[in-house]
Coordinates of N, CA, C and O in Angstrom, one line a residue:
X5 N -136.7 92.2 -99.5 CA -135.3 91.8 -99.3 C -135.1 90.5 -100.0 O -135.8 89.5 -99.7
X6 N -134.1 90.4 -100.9 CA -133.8 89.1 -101.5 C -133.1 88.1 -100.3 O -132.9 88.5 -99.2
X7 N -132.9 87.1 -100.6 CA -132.0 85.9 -100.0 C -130.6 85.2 -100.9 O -130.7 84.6 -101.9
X8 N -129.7 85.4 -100.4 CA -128.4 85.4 -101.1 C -128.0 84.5 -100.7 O -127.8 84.5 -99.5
X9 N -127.7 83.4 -101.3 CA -127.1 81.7 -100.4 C -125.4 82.6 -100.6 O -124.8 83.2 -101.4
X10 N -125.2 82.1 -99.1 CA -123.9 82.4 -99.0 C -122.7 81.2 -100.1 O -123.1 80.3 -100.8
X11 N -121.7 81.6 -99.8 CA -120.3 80.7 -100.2 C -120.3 79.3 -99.4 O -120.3 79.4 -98.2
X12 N -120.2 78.3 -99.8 CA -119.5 77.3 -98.9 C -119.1 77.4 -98.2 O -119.6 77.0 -97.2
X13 N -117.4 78.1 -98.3 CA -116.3 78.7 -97.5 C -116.8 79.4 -96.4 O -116.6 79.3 -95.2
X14 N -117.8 80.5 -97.1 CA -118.4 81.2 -96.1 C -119.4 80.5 -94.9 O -119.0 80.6 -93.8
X15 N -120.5 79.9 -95.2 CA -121.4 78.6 -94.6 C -120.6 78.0 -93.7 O -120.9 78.1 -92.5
X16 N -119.2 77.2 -94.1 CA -118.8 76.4 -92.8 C -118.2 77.6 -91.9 O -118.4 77.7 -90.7
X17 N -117.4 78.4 -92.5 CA -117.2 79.4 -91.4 C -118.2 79.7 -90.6 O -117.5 79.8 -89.5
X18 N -119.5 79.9 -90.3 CA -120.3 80.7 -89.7 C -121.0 79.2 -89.2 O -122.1 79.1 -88.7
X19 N -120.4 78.3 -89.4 CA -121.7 77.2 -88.7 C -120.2 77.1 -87.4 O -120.5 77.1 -86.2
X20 N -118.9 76.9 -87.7 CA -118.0 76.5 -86.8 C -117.6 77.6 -85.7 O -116.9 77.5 -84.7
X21 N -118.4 78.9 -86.3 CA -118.2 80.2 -84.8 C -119.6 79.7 -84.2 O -119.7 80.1 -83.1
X22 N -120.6 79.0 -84.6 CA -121.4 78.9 -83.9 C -121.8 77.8 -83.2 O -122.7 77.8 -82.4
X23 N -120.8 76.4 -83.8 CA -120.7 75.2 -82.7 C -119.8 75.5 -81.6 O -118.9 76.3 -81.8
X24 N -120.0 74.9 -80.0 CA -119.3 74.9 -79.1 C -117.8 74.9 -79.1 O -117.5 74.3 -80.1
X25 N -116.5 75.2 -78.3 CA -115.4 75.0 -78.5 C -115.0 73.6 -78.6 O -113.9 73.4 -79.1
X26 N -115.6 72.3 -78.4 CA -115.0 71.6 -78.3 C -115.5 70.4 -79.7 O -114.9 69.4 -80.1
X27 N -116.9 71.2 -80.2 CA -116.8 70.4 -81.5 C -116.0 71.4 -82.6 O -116.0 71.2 -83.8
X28 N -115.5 72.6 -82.0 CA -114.9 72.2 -83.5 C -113.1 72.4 -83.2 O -112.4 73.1 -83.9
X29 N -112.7 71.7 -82.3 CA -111.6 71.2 -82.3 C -111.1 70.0 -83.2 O -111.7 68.9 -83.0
X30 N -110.2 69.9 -84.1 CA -109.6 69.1 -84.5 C -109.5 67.9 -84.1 O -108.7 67.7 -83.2
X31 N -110.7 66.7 -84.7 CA -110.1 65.0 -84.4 C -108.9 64.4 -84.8 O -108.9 63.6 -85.6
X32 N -107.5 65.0 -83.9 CA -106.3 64.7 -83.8 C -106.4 63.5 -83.1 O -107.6 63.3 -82.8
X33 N -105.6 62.5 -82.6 CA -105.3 61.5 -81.9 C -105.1 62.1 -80.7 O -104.1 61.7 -80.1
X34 N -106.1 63.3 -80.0 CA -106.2 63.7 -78.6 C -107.7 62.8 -78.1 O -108.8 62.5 -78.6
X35 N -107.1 62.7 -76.7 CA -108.4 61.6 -76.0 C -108.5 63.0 -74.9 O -108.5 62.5 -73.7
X36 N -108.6 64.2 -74.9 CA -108.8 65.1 -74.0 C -109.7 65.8 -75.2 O -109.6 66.0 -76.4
X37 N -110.9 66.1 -74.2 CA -111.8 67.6 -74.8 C -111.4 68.5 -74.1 O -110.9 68.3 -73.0
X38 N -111.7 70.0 -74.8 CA -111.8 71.3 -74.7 C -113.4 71.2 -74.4 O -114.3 70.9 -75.3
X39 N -113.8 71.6 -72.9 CA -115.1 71.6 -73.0 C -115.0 73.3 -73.2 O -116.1 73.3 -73.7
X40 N -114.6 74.4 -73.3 CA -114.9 75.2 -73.7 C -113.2 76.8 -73.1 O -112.1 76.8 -72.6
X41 N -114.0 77.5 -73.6 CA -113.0 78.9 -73.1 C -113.6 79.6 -72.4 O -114.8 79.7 -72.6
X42 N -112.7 80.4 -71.1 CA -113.8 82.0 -70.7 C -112.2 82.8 -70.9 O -111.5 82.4 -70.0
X43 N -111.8 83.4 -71.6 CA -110.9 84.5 -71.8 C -109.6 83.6 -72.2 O -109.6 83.0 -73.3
X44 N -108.4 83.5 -71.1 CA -107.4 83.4 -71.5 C -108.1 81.6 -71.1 O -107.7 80.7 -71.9
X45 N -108.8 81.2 -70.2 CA -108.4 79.6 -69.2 C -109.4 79.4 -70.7 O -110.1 79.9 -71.6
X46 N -108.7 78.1 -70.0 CA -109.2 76.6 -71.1 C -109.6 75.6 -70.2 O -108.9 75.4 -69.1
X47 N -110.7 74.9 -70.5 CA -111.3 73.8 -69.1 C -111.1 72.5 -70.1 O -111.7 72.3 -71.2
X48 N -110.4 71.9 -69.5 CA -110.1 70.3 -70.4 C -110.3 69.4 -69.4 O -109.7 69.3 -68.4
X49 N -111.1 68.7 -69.8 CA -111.7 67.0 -69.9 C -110.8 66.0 -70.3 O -110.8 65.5 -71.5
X50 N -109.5 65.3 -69.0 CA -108.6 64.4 -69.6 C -109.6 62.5 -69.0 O -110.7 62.3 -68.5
X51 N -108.6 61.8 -69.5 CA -109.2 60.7 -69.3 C -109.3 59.6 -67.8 O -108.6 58.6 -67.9
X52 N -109.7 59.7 -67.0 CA -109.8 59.0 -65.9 C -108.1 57.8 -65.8 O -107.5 57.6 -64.8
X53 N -107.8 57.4 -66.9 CA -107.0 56.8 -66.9 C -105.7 57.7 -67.0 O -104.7 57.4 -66.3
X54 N -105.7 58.5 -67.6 CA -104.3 59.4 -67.4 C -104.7 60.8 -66.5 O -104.4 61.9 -67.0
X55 N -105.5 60.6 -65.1 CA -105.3 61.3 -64.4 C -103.9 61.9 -63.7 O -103.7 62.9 -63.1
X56 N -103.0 60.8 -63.8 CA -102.7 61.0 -62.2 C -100.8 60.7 -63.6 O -99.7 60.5 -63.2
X57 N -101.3 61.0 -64.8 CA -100.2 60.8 -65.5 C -99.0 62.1 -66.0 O -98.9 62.4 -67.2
X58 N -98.2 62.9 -64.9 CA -97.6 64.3 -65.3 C -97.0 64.6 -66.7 O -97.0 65.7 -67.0
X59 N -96.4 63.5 -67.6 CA -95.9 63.3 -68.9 C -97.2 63.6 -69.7 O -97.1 64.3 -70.7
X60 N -98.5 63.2 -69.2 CA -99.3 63.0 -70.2 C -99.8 64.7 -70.3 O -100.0 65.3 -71.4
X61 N -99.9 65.1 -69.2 CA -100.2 66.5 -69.3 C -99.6 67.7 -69.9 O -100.2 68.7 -70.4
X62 N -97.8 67.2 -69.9 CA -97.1 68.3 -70.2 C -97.7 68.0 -71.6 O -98.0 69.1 -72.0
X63 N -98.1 66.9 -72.7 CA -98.1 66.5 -74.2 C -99.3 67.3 -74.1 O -99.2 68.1 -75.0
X64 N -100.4 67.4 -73.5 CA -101.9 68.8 -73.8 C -101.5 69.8 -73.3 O -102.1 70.7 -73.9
X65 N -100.7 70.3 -72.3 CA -100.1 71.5 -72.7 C -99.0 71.8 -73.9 O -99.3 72.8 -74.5
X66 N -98.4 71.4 -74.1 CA -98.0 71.4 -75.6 C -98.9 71.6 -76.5 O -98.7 72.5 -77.3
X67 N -100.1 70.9 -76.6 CA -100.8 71.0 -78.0 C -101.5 72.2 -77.6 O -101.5 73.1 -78.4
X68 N -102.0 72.4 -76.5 CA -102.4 73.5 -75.9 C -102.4 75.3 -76.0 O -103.1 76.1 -76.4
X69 N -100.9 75.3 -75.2 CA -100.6 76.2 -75.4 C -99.5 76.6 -76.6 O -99.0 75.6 -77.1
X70 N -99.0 78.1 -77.1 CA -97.9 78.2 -77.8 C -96.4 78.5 -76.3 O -96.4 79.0 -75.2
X71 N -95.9 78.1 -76.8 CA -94.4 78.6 -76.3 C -94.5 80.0 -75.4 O -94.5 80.1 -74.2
X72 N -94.5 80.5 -75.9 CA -94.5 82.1 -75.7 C -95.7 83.0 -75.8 O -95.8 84.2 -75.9
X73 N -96.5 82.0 -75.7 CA -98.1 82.5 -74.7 C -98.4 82.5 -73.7 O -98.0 81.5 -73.2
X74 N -99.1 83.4 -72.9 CA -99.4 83.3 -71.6 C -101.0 82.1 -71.8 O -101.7 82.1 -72.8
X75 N -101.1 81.1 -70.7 CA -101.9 80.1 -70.9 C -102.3 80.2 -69.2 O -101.6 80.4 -68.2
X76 N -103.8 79.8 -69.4 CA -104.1 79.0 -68.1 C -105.2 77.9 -68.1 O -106.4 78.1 -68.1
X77 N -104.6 76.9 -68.1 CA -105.4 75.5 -68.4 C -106.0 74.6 -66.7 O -105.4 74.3 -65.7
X78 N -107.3 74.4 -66.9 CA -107.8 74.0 -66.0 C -108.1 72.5 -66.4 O -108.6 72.2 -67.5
X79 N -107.9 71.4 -65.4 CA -108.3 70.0 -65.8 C -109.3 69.5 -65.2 O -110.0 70.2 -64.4
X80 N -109.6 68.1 -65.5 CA -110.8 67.6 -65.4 C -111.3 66.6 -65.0 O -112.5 67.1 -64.9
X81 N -111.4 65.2 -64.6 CA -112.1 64.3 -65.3 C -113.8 63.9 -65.7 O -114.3 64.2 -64.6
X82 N -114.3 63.7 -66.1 CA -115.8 62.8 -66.4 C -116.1 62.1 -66.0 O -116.7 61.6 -67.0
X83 N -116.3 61.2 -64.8 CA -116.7 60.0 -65.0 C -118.3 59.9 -64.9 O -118.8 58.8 -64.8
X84 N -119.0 60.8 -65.0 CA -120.3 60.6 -65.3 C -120.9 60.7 -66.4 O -122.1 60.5 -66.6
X85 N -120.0 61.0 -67.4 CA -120.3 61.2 -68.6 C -121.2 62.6 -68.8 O -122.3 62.7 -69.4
X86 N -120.6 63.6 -68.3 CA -121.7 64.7 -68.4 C -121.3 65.5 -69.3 O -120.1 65.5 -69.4
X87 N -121.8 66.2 -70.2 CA -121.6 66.6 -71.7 C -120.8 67.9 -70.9 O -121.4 68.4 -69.9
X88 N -119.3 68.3 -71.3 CA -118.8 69.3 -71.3 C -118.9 70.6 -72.1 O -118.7 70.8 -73.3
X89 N -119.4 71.5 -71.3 CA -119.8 72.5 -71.7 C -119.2 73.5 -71.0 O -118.2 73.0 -70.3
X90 N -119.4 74.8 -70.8 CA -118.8 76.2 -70.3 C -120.2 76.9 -70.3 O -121.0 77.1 -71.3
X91 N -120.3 77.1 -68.8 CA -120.2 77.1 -67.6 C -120.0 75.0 -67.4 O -120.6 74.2 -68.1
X92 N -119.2 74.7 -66.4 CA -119.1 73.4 -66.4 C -119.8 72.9 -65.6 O -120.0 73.4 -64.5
X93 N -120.6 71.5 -65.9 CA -121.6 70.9 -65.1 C -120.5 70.8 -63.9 O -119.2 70.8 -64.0
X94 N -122.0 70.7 -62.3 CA -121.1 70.4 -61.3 C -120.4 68.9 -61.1 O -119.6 68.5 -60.3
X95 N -121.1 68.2 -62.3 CA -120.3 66.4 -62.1 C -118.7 66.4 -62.2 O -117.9 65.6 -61.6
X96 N -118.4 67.7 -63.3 CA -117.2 67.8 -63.6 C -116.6 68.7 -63.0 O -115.4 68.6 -62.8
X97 N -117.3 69.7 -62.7 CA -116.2 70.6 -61.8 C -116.1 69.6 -60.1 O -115.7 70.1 -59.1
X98 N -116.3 69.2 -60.1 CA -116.5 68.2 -58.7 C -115.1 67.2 -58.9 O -114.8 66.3 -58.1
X99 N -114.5 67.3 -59.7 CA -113.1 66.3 -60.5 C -112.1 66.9 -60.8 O -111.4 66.3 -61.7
X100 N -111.5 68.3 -60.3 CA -110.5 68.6 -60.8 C -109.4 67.7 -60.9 O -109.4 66.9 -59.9
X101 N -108.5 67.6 -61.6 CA -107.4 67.1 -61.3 C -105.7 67.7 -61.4 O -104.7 67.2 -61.0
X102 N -106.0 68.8 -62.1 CA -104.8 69.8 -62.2 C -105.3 71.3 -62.8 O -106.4 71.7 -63.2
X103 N -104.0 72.1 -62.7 CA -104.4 73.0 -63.3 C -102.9 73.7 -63.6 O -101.9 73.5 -62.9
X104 N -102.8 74.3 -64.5 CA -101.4 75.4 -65.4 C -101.7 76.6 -65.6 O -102.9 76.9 -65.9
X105 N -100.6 77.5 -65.4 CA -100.2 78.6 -65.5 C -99.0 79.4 -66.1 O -97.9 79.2 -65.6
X106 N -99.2 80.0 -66.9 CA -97.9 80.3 -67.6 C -98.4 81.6 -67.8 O -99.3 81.7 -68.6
X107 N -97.9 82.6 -67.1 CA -97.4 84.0 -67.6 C -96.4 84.6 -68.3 O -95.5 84.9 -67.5
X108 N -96.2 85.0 -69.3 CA -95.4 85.6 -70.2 C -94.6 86.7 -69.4 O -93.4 86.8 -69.1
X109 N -95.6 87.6 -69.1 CA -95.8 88.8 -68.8 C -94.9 88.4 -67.3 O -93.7 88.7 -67.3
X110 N -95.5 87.8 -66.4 CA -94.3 87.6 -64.9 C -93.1 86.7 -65.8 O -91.9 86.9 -65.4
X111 N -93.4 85.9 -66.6 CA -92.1 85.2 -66.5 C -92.2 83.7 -65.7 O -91.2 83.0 -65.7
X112 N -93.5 83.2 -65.2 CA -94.0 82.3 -64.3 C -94.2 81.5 -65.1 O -94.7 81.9 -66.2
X113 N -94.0 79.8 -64.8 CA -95.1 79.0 -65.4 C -95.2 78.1 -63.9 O -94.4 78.2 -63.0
X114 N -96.6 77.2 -63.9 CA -97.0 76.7 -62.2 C -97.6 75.4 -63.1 O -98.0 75.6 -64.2
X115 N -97.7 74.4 -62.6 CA -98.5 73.1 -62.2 C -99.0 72.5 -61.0 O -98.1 72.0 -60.3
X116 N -100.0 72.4 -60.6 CA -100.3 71.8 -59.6 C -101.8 70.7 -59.6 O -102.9 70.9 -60.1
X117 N -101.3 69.9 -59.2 CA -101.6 68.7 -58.8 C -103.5 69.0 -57.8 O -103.5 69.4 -56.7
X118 N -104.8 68.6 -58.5 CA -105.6 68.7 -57.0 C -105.1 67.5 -55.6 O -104.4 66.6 -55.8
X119 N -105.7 68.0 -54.5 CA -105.6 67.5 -53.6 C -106.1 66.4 -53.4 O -105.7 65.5 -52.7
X120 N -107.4 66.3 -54.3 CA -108.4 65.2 -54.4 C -107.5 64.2 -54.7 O -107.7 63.2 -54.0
X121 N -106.5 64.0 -55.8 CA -105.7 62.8 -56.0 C -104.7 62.1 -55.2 O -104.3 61.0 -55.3
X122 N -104.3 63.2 -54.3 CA -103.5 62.7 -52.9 C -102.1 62.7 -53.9 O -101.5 61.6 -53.8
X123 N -101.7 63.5 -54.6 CA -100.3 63.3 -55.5 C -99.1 64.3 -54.9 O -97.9 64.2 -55.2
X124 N -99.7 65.2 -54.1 CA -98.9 66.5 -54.0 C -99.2 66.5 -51.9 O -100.3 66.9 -51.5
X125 N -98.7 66.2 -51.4 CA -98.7 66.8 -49.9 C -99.1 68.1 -49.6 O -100.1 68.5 -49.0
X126 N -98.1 68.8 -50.1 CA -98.0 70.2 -50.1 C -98.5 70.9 -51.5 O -98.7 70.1 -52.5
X127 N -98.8 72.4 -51.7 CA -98.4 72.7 -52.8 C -99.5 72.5 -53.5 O -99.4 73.0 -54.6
X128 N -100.8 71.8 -53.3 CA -102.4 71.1 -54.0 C -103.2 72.2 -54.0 O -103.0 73.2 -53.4
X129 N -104.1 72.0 -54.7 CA -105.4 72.9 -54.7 C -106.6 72.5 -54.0 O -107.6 73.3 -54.1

């Protein structure tokens, strides 16, 4: 069997299906990682400093989701610095800080606040 060097084009395609979701997200002027996907949810890593910031959230759901997509975004913080990955280390699942929901399909969209931040009385996770 010969050896055929692929295309360039081709090469980085097949190296970017095979880095994690969140290296090969676009270095936009986002301070939030995509530690990874399982189906429709997205698990995002926001910044300890804009935990507790609702404005800042709707702007990563925006970049996030489309309009007229069904989306379910799970949040995060780091403060251990633990490499975000899928399945999520327990440093980070130990930090939720929000989570979104938007069904197309019902017609629903939800935010809610974790309880761990003390932001929501009612209504927390």
């Amino acid at each position: 069997m010969r050896f055929t060097p692929c295309k360039t084009w081709m090469c980085a395609a097949l190296v970017a299906c095979a880095l994690p979701a969140a290296a090969t997200e676009p270095a936009a002027a986002n301070d939030w990682t995509l530690a990874g996907r399982l189906g429709l949810m997205q698990f995002i890593v926001v910044p300890e400093a804009s935990a507790r910031d609702r404005d800042y959230y709707t702007r990563v759901i925006e970049q996030s989701c489309g309009k007229e997509e069904t989306c379910f975004l799970r949040f995060f913080t780091n403060s251990t610095g633990a490499t975000p990955t899928v399945p999520l280390p327990d440093a980070i699942l130990a930090e939720p800080t929000a989570l979104f929901q938007r069904s197309i399909k019902q017609a629903r969209e939800q935010f809610q606040w974790s309880c761990r931040l003390q932001l929501a009385e009612a209504n927390c996770f």
